[in-house]
mmCIF file of C-alpha atoms in Angstrom:
data_model
loop_
_atom_site.group_PDB
_atom_site.id
_atom_site.type_symbol
_atom_site.label_atom_id
_atom_site.label_comp_id
_atom_site.label_asym_id
_atom_site.label_seq_id
_atom_site.Cartn_x
_atom_site.Cartn_y
_atom_site.Cartn_z
ATOM 1 C CA UNK D 930 16.567 14.742 -5.170
ATOM 2 C CA UNK D 931 16.986 18.316 -4.127
ATOM 3 C CA UNK D 932 17.238 18.992 -0.291
ATOM 4 C CA UNK D 933 13.919 20.850 -0.590
ATOM 5 C CA UNK D 934 12.093 17.791 -1.743
ATOM 6 C CA UNK D 935 13.242 15.790 1.230
ATOM 7 C CA UNK D 936 10.721 14.840 3.987
ATOM 8 C CA UNK D 937 11.462 17.441 6.545
ATOM 9 C CA UNK D 938 8.254 17.466 8.548
ATOM 10 C CA UNK D 939 8.657 18.144 12.009
ATOM 11 C CA UNK D 940 5.567 16.664 13.506
ATOM 12 C CA UNK D 941 6.130 12.918 13.546
ATOM 13 C CA UNK D 942 3.517 10.500 14.875
ATOM 14 C CA UNK D 943 4.213 6.676 15.468
ATOM 15 C CA UNK D 944 1.336 5.869 13.107
ATOM 16 C CA UNK D 945 -0.455 8.061 10.497
ATOM 17 C CA UNK D 946 0.071 11.243 9.164
ATOM 18 C CA UNK D 947 2.945 13.822 9.744
ATOM 19 C CA UNK D 948 2.615 17.168 7.897
ATOM 20 C CA UNK D 949 5.086 19.890 7.468
ATOM 21 C CA UNK D 950 5.410 22.692 9.739
ATOM 22 C CA UNK D 951 6.813 25.213 7.311
ATOM 23 C CA UNK D 952 4.423 27.565 5.507
ATOM 24 C CA UNK D 953 4.096 26.888 1.748
ATOM 25 C CA UNK D 954 5.302 23.134 2.215
ATOM 26 C CA UNK D 955 1.782 21.802 1.966
ATOM 27 C CA UNK D 956 2.761 19.863 -1.185
ATOM 28 C CA UNK D 957 3.418 16.640 0.807
ATOM 29 C CA UNK D 958 2.946 14.692 3.961
ATOM 30 C CA UNK D 959 4.469 11.635 5.437
ATOM 31 C CA UNK D 960 2.557 8.443 6.471
ATOM 32 C CA UNK D 961 3.834 5.958 8.986
ATOM 33 C CA UNK D 962 2.445 2.455 8.680
ATOM 34 C CA UNK D 963 1.336 0.536 11.705
ATOM 35 C CA UNK D 964 3.742 -2.102 12.830
ATOM 36 C CA UNK D 965 6.278 -1.594 9.831
ATOM 37 C CA UNK D 966 9.021 0.114 11.901
ATOM 38 C CA UNK D 967 9.785 2.034 8.713
ATOM 39 C CA UNK D 968 10.510 -1.189 6.897
ATOM 40 C CA UNK D 969 9.421 -2.304 3.348
ATOM 41 C CA UNK D 970 9.190 -5.777 4.707
ATOM 42 C CA UNK D 971 5.478 -6.049 5.770
ATOM 43 C CA UNK D 972 4.645 -4.691 2.390
ATOM 44 C CA UNK D 973 6.696 -7.555 0.621
ATOM 45 C CA UNK D 974 5.304 -10.220 3.062
ATOM 46 C CA UNK D 975 1.470 -8.869 2.565
ATOM 47 C CA UNK D 976 2.372 -9.312 -1.050
ATOM 48 C CA UNK D 977 3.293 -12.854 -0.237
ATOM 49 C CA UNK D 978 0.470 -13.919 1.759
ATOM 50 C CA UNK D 979 -1.969 -12.317 -0.666
ATOM 51 C CA UNK D 980 -0.273 -14.758 -3.169
ATOM 52 C CA UNK D 981 -1.327 -17.672 -0.818
ATOM 53 C CA UNK D 982 -4.913 -16.586 -0.049
ATOM 54 C CA UNK D 983 -6.109 -14.888 -3.249
ATOM 55 C CA UNK D 984 -7.419 -18.173 -4.850
ATOM 56 C CA UNK D 985 -9.642 -18.622 -1.704
ATOM 57 C CA UNK D 986 -11.299 -15.225 -1.887
ATOM 58 C CA UNK D 987 -14.659 -14.127 -3.406
ATOM 59 C CA UNK D 988 -13.875 -13.325 -7.136
ATOM 60 C CA UNK D 989 -15.223 -9.495 -6.765
ATOM 61 C CA UNK D 990 -13.017 -8.996 -3.535
ATOM 62 C CA UNK D 991 -10.084 -10.724 -5.273
ATOM 63 C CA UNK D 992 -10.358 -8.749 -8.368
ATOM 64 C CA UNK D 993 -10.401 -5.474 -6.703
ATOM 65 C CA UNK D 994 -7.441 -6.534 -4.230
ATOM 66 C CA UNK D 995 -5.519 -7.886 -6.774
ATOM 67 C CA UNK D 996 -5.494 -4.518 -8.614
ATOM 68 C CA UNK D 997 -4.955 -2.472 -5.565
ATOM 69 C CA UNK D 998 -2.249 -4.810 -4.123
ATOM 70 C CA UNK D 999 -0.406 -4.932 -7.522
ATOM 71 C CA UNK D 1000 -0.438 -1.235 -7.641
ATOM 72 C CA UNK D 1001 1.140 -0.608 -4.346
ATOM 73 C CA UNK D 1002 3.274 -3.774 -3.406
ATOM 74 C CA UNK D 1003 2.543 -6.871 -5.061
ATOM 75 C CA UNK D 1004 3.825 -6.123 -8.675
ATOM 76 C CA UNK D 1005 2.199 -8.926 -10.766
ATOM 77 C CA UNK D 1006 4.011 -12.183 -9.349
ATOM 78 C CA UNK D 1007 5.110 -14.302 -12.089
ATOM 79 C CA UNK D 1008 2.259 -17.142 -11.585
ATOM 80 C CA UNK D 1009 -0.473 -14.617 -11.812
ATOM 81 C CA UNK D 1010 -0.179 -13.259 -15.280
ATOM 82 C CA UNK D 1011 -3.265 -11.098 -16.301
ATOM 83 C CA UNK D 1012 -4.455 -10.231 -12.788
ATOM 84 C CA UNK D 1013 -2.284 -7.011 -12.163
ATOM 85 C CA UNK D 1014 -3.399 -3.483 -11.978
ATOM 86 C CA UNK D 1015 -2.910 -2.698 -15.633
ATOM 87 C CA UNK D 1016 -1.788 0.452 -14.832
ATOM 88 C CA UNK D 1017 1.196 1.439 -17.345
ATOM 89 C CA UNK D 1018 4.851 1.374 -16.072
ATOM 90 C CA UNK D 1019 6.287 4.844 -16.159
ATOM 91 C CA UNK D 1020 10.063 5.615 -15.688
ATOM 92 C CA UNK D 1021 11.005 7.215 -12.544
ATOM 93 C CA UNK D 1022 11.960 10.879 -13.299
ATOM 94 C CA UNK D 1023 14.188 11.324 -10.355
ATOM 95 C CA UNK D 1024 17.413 10.016 -9.222
ATOM 96 C CA UNK D 1025 16.350 8.497 -5.991
ATOM 97 C CA UNK D 1026 15.949 5.271 -4.359
ATOM 98 C CA UNK D 1027 12.364 4.576 -4.569
ATOM 99 C CA UNK D 1028 10.193 1.657 -3.579
ATOM 100 C CA UNK D 1029 7.281 2.738 -5.705
ATOM 101 C CA UNK D 1030 5.868 5.869 -7.302
ATOM 102 C CA UNK D 1031 2.577 6.682 -8.630
ATOM 103 C CA UNK D 1032 1.611 9.705 -10.433
ATOM 104 C CA UNK D 1033 -1.504 11.797 -9.552
ATOM 105 C CA UNK D 1034 -3.398 10.459 -12.409
ATOM 106 C CA UNK D 1035 -2.976 6.713 -11.264
ATOM 107 C CA UNK D 1036 -4.184 7.599 -7.681
ATOM 108 C CA UNK D 1037 -7.983 7.817 -8.251
ATOM 109 C CA UNK D 1038 -7.894 4.450 -9.976
ATOM 110 C CA UNK D 1039 -6.133 2.685 -7.089
ATOM 111 C CA UNK D 1040 -8.715 4.787 -4.619
ATOM 112 C CA UNK D 1041 -11.414 3.405 -6.425
ATOM 113 C CA UNK D 1042 -10.034 -0.182 -6.114
ATOM 114 C CA UNK D 1043 -9.736 0.393 -2.261
ATOM 115 C CA UNK D 1044 -13.353 1.588 -2.137
ATOM 116 C CA UNK D 1045 -14.472 -1.313 -3.753
ATOM 117 C CA UNK D 1046 -12.582 -3.838 -1.595
ATOM 118 C CA UNK D 1047 -12.701 -2.160 1.781
ATOM 119 C CA UNK D 1048 -16.182 -3.023 3.022
ATOM 120 C CA UNK D 1049 -15.565 -6.560 2.068
ATOM 121 C CA UNK D 1050 -12.096 -6.783 3.657
ATOM 122 C CA UNK D 1051 -13.412 -8.902 6.608
ATOM 123 C CA UNK D 1052 -14.405 -11.734 4.308
ATOM 124 C CA UNK D 1053 -10.991 -12.421 3.407
ATOM 125 C CA UNK D 1054 -10.231 -13.264 7.516
ATOM 126 C CA UNK D 1055 -11.458 -16.771 7.036
ATOM 127 C CA UNK D 1056 -9.167 -17.947 3.960
ATOM 128 C CA UNK D 1057 -6.258 -15.757 5.235
ATOM 129 C CA UNK D 1058 -6.231 -17.433 8.742
ATOM 130 C CA UNK D 1059 -6.420 -20.706 6.888
ATOM 131 C CA UNK D 1060 -3.982 -20.457 4.241
ATOM 132 C CA UNK D 1061 -1.666 -17.394 4.856
ATOM 133 C CA UNK D 1062 -0.975 -16.841 8.454
ATOM 134 C CA UNK D 1063 2.415 -17.441 9.840
ATOM 135 C CA UNK D 1064 2.564 -16.654 13.571
ATOM 136 C CA UNK D 1065 6.363 -15.820 13.298
ATOM 137 C CA UNK D 1066 6.737 -12.803 10.647
ATOM 138 C CA UNK D 1067 6.046 -9.259 9.557
ATOM 139 C CA UNK D 1068 2.133 -10.409 8.765
ATOM 140 C CA UNK D 1069 1.540 -12.774 11.346
ATOM 141 C CA UNK D 1070 -2.488 -12.850 11.028
ATOM 142 C CA UNK D 1071 -5.312 -11.256 9.399
ATOM 143 C CA UNK D 1072 -5.257 -8.158 11.691
ATOM 144 C CA UNK D 1073 -1.691 -7.345 10.464
ATOM 145 C CA UNK D 1074 -2.636 -7.874 6.919
ATOM 146 C CA UNK D 1075 -5.940 -5.666 7.170
ATOM 147 C CA UNK D 1076 -4.127 -2.862 8.998
ATOM 148 C CA UNK D 1077 -1.530 -2.780 6.349
ATOM 149 C CA UNK D 1078 -4.200 -2.533 3.640
ATOM 150 C CA UNK D 1079 -6.183 -0.024 5.431
ATOM 151 C CA UNK D 1080 -3.290 2.073 5.902
ATOM 152 C CA UNK D 1081 -2.531 1.904 2.166
ATOM 153 C CA UNK D 1082 -6.235 2.660 1.716
ATOM 154 C CA UNK D 1083 -5.792 5.834 3.960
ATOM 155 C CA UNK D 1084 -2.734 6.846 1.941
ATOM 156 C CA UNK D 1085 -4.159 6.588 -1.642
ATOM 157 C CA UNK D 1086 -7.650 8.292 -0.610
ATOM 158 C CA UNK D 1087 -5.896 11.219 1.139
ATOM 159 C CA UNK D 1088 -3.670 11.374 -1.738
ATOM 160 C CA UNK D 1089 -6.604 11.349 -4.163
ATOM 161 C CA UNK D 1090 -8.324 14.112 -2.358
ATOM 162 C CA UNK D 1091 -5.465 16.507 -2.438
ATOM 163 C CA UNK D 1092 -4.621 15.570 -6.202
ATOM 164 C CA UNK D 1093 -1.436 14.083 -5.231
ATOM 165 C CA UNK D 1094 0.883 11.135 -6.413
ATOM 166 C CA UNK D 1095 2.340 8.506 -3.954
ATOM 167 C CA UNK D 1096 5.896 7.980 -3.293
ATOM 168 C CA UNK D 1097 7.574 5.649 -1.186
ATOM 169 C CA UNK D 1098 11.000 6.100 -0.340
ATOM 170 C CA UNK D 1099 13.573 3.489 0.857
ATOM 171 C CA UNK D 1100 14.940 4.728 4.352
#
């Protein structure tokens, strides 16, 4: 990745968006997820938790969250064939250590799944607490799970507004 494509935003925040401070660099933004400490582990564990709770979630919420989670961090677990995002795999055009990338034409689809799931996310609280909560870990409770999903929702909705793709870099 050329030096000009590296995240060089000078305005960083503990949580939320950071924007580049140089003129002409409005083609990217950096998003810091709550309680992730810059690690991919919360995303991995959220996928693990979703695998444990999804069978206990109302079908329309489950369908939207299956696709949303799969597109961003779940990646079609082996025993859930046929419930993934359905978005085509695309080879990464860069020589970079990426966790994921979604081209701009995938983002509106993912954002729509978030819009379907977000108003009903609270309905996942009880099944999550019963079947997926792990008090010691990256996603110990429903609030942590909901925060991570809400942060991803913010990322895809903002990317959709701007016509952007989404790239998650391994840091």
